[in-house]
C-alpha positions as a LaTeX table, in Angstrom:
\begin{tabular}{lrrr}
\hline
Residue & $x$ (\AA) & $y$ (\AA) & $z$ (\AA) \\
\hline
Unk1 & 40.40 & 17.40 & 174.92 \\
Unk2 & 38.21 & 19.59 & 172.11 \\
Unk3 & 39.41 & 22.79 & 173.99 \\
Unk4 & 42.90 & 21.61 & 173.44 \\
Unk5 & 42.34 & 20.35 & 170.03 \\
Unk6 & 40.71 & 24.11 & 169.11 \\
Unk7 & 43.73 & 25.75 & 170.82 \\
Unk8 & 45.64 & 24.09 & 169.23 \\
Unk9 & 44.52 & 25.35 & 165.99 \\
Unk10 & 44.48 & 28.60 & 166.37 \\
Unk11 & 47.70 & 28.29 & 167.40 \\
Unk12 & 48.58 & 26.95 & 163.93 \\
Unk13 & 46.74 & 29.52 & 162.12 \\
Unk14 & 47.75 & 32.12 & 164.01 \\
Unk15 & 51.61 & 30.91 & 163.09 \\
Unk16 & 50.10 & 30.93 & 159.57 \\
Unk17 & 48.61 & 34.30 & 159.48 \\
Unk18 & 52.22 & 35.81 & 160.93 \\
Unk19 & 54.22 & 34.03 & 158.55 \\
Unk20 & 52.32 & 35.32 & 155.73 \\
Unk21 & 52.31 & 38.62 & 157.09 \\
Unk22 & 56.19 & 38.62 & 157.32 \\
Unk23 & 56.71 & 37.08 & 153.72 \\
Unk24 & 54.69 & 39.40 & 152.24 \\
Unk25 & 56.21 & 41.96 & 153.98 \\
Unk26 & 59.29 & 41.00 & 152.92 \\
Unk27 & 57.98 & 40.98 & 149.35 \\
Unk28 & 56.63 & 44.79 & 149.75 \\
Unk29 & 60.20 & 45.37 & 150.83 \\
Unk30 & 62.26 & 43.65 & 148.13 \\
Unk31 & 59.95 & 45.27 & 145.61 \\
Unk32 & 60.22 & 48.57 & 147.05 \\
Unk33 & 63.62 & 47.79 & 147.08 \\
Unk34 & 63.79 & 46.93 & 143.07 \\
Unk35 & 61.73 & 49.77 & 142.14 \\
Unk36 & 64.05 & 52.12 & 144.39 \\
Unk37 & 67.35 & 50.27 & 142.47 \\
Unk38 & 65.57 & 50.72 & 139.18 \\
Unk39 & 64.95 & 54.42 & 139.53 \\
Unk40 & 68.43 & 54.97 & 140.75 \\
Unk41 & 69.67 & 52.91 & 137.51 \\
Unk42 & 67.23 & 55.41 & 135.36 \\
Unk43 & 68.36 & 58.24 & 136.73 \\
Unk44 & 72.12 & 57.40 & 136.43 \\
Unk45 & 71.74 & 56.24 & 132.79 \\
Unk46 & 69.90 & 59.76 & 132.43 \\
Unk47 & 72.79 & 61.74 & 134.03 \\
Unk48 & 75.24 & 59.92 & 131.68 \\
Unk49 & 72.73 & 60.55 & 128.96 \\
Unk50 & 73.50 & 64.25 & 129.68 \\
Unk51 & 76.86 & 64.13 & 130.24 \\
Unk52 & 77.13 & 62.55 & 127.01 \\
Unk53 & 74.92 & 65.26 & 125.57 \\
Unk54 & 77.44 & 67.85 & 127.07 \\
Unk55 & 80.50 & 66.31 & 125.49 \\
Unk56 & 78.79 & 66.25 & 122.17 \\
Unk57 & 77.94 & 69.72 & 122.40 \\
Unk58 & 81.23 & 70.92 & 123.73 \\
Unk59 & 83.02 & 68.52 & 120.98 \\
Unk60 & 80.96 & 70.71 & 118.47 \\
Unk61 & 81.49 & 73.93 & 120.13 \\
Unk62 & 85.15 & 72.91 & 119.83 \\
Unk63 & 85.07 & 72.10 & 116.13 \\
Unk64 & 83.10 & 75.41 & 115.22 \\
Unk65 & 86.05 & 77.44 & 116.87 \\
Unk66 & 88.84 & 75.51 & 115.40 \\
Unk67 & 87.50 & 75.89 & 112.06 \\
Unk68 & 86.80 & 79.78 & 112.79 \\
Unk69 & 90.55 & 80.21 & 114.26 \\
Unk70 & 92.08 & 78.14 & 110.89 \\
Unk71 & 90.50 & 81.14 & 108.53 \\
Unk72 & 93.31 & 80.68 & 105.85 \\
Unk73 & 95.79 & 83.29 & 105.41 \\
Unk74 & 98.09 & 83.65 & 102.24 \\
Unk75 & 100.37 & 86.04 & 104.25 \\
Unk76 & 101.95 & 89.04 & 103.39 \\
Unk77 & 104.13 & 87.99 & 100.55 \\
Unk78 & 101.67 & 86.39 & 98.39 \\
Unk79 & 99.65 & 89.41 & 99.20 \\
Unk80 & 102.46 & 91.59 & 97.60 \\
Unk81 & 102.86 & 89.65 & 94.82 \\
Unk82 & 99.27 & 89.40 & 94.05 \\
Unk83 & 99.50 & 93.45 & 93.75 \\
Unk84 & 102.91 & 93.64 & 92.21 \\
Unk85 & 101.31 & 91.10 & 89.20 \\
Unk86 & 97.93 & 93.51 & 89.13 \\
Unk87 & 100.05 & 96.18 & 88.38 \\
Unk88 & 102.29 & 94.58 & 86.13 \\
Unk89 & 105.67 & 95.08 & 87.63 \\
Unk90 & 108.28 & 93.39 & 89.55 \\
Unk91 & 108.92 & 93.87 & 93.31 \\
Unk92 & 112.69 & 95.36 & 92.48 \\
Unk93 & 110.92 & 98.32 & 90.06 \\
Unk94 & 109.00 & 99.37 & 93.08 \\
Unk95 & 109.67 & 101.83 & 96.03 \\
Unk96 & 107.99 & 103.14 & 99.40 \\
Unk97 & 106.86 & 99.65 & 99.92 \\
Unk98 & 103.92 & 99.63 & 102.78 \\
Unk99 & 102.22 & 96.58 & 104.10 \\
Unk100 & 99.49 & 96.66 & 106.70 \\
Unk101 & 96.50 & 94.28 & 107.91 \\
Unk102 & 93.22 & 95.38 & 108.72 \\
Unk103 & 89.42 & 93.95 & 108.69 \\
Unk104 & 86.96 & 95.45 & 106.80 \\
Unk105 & 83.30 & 93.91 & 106.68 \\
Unk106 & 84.81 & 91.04 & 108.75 \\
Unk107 & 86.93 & 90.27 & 106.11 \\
Unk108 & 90.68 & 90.16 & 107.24 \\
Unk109 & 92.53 & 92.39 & 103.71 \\
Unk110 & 96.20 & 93.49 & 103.30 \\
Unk111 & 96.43 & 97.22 & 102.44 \\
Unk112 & 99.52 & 97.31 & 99.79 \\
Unk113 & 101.37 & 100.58 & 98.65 \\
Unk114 & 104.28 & 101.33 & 96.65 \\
Unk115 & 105.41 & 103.64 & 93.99 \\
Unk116 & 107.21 & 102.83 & 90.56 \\
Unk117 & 108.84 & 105.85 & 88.86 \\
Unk118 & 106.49 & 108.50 & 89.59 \\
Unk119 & 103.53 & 106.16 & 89.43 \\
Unk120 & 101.47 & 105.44 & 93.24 \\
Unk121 & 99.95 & 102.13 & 93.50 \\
Unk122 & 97.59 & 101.27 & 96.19 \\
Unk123 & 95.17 & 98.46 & 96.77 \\
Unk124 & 93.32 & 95.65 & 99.22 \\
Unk125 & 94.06 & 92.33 & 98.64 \\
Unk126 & 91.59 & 89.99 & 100.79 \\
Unk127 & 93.75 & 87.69 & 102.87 \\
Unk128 & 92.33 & 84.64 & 102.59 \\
Unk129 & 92.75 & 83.95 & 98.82 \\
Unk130 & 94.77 & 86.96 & 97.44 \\
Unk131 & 91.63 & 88.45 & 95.61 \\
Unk132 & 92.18 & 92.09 & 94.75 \\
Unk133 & 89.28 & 94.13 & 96.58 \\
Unk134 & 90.28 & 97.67 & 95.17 \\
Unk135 & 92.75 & 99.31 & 93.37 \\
Unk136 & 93.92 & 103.10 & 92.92 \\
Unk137 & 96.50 & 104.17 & 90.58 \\
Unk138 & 97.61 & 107.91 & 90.86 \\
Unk139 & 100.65 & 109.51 & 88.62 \\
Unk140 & 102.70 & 111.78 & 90.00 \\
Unk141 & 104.89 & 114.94 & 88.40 \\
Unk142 & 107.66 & 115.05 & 90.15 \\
Unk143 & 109.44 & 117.44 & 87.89 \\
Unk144 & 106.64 & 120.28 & 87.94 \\
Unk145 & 106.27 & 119.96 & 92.18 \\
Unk146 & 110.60 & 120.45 & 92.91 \\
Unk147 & 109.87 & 123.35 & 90.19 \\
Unk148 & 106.96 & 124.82 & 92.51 \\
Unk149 & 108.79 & 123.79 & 95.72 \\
Unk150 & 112.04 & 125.68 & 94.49 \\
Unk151 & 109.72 & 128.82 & 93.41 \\
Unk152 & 107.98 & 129.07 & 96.86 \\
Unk153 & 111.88 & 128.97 & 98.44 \\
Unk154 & 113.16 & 131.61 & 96.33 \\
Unk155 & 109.98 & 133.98 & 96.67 \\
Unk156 & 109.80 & 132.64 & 100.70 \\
Unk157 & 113.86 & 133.36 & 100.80 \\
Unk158 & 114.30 & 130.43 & 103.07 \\
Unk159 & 117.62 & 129.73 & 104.35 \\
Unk160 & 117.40 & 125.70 & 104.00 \\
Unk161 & 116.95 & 124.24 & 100.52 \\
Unk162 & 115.02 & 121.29 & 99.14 \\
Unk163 & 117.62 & 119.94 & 98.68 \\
Unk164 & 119.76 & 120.27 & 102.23 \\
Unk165 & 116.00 & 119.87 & 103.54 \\
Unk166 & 116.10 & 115.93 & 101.83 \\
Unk167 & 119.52 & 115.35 & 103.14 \\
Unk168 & 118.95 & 116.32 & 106.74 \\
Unk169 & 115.71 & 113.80 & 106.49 \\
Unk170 & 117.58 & 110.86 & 104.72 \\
Unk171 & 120.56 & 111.18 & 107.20 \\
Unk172 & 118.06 & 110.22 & 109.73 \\
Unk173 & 117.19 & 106.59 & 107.71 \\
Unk174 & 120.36 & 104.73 & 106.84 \\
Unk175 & 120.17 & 103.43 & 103.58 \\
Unk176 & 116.95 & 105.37 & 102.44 \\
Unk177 & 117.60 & 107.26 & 98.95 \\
Unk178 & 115.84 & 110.00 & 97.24 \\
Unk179 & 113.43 & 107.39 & 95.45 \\
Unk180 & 112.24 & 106.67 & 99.37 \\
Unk181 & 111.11 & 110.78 & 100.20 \\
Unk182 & 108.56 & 113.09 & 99.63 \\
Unk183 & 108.70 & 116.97 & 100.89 \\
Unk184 & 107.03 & 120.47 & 99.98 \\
Unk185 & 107.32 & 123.49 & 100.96 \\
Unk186 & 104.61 & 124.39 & 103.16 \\
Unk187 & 104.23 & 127.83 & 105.44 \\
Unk188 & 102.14 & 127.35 & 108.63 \\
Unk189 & 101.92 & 129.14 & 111.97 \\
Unk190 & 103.84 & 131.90 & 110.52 \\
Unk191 & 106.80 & 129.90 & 109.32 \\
Unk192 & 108.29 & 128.03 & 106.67 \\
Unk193 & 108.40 & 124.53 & 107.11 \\
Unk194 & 109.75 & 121.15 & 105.04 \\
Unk195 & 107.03 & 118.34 & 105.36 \\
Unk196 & 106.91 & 115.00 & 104.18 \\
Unk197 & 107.79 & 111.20 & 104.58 \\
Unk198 & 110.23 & 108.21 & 104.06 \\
Unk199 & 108.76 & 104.71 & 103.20 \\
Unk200 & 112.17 & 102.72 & 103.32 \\
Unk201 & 112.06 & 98.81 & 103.95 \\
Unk202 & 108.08 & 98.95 & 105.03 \\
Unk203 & 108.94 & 101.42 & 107.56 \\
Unk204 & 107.08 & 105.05 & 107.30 \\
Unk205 & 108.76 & 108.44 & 108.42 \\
Unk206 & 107.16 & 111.70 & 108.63 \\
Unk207 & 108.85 & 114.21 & 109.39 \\
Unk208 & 108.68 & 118.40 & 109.95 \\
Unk209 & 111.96 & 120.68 & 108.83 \\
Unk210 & 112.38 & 124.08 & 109.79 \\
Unk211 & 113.29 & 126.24 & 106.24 \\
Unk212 & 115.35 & 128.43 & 107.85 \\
Unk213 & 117.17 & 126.91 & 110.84 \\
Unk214 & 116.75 & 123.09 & 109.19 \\
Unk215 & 115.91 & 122.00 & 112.66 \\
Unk216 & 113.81 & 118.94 & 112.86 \\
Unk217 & 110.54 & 120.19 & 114.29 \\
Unk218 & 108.72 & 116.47 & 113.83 \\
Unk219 & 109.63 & 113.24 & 113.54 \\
Unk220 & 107.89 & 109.65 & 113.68 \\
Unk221 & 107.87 & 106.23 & 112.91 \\
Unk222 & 105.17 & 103.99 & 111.48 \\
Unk223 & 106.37 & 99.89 & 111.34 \\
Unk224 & 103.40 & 97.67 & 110.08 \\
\hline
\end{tabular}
């Protein structure tokens, strides 16, 4: 009866010892289990960290160039008239009108030209507020240089005038005038030649005449 009393026991604590075993298992497990659900959740709220990160920067990025790309431009006309009023005269007085755009010093500036009687105007007007950069007023004498040009044709005996010389270049721009030309008398390569260019409606012309035959040895165009 003892023996089966005693068995009996250890039976029961046996049953104990296994169940305990098992629970606490079963604990290890579901704690493992936690930890391995909390890292998971740590490492997903880090990856959205750094997504968010990314966005922000790329948002930023995206900013920087927008604001880079909207550099302000006042455009050619308001370029023009900032020259014309520097100069003091009024876009109808002037002639040989040239407008081009290039950078200089990473500034973005208009290069303006144009001539008013037998005065040359040039200057740089900075693009993004019309500021005059530089200016360079030259006067011409138009008188003295057809005087010199007609001399060197008389002493050269050339067969084509000034003159015929201006009209076979003009004939080539319709609706240019004499105000729009300028040509001398030059002698190269061992023959007379006319040389010069048309500025007519921001378009530049240079051309080559020959003085004797009055072909047209050179010609090209320049738009802005």
């Amino acid at each position: 009866m003892k023996r089966l009393t005693v068995a009996a026991i250890i039976t029961v604590v046996a049953a104990g010892v296994f169940t305990g075993c098992g629970n606490a298992g079963t604990t290890q497990m579901n704690s493992a289990t936690g930890t391995t659900a909390e890292s998971q959740n740590s490492q997903d709220a880090g990856t959205q960290s750094s997504a968010q990160s990314d966005d922000q920067n790329a948002a930023g990025t995206t900013d920087q160039t927008g604001s880079n790309s909207g550099t302000q431009d006042i455009g050619e006309d308001a370029a023009l008239q900032a020259a014309l009023e520097a100069a003091g005269v009024s876009e109808s007085d002037a002639s040989r009108l040239r407008i081009s755009k290039d950078r200089d010093d990473g500034r973005v500036v208009y290069e303006i030209r144009f001539d008013v009687d037998q005065t040359e105007y040039d200057y740089d007007v900075l693009a993004s507020d019309g500021q005059i950069l530089s200016s360079d007023v030259e006067l011409r004498n138009d008188d003295r240089d057809d005087d010199d040009d007609r001399n060197r044709g008389s002493n050269a005996d050339v067969a084509i005038s000034r003159e015929e010389a201006i009209d076979i270049a003009l004939a080539k721009v319709s609706g240019a005038t004499e105000s729009d030309i300028r040509i001398e008398l030059d002698h190269d390569d061992g023959r007379y030649k006319y040389e010069g260019d048309i500025i007519y409606e921001r378009v530049e012309y240079d051309f080559e005449i020959d003085a004797n035959s009055g072909d047209v040895l050179e010609w090209s165009e320049e738009r802005d």
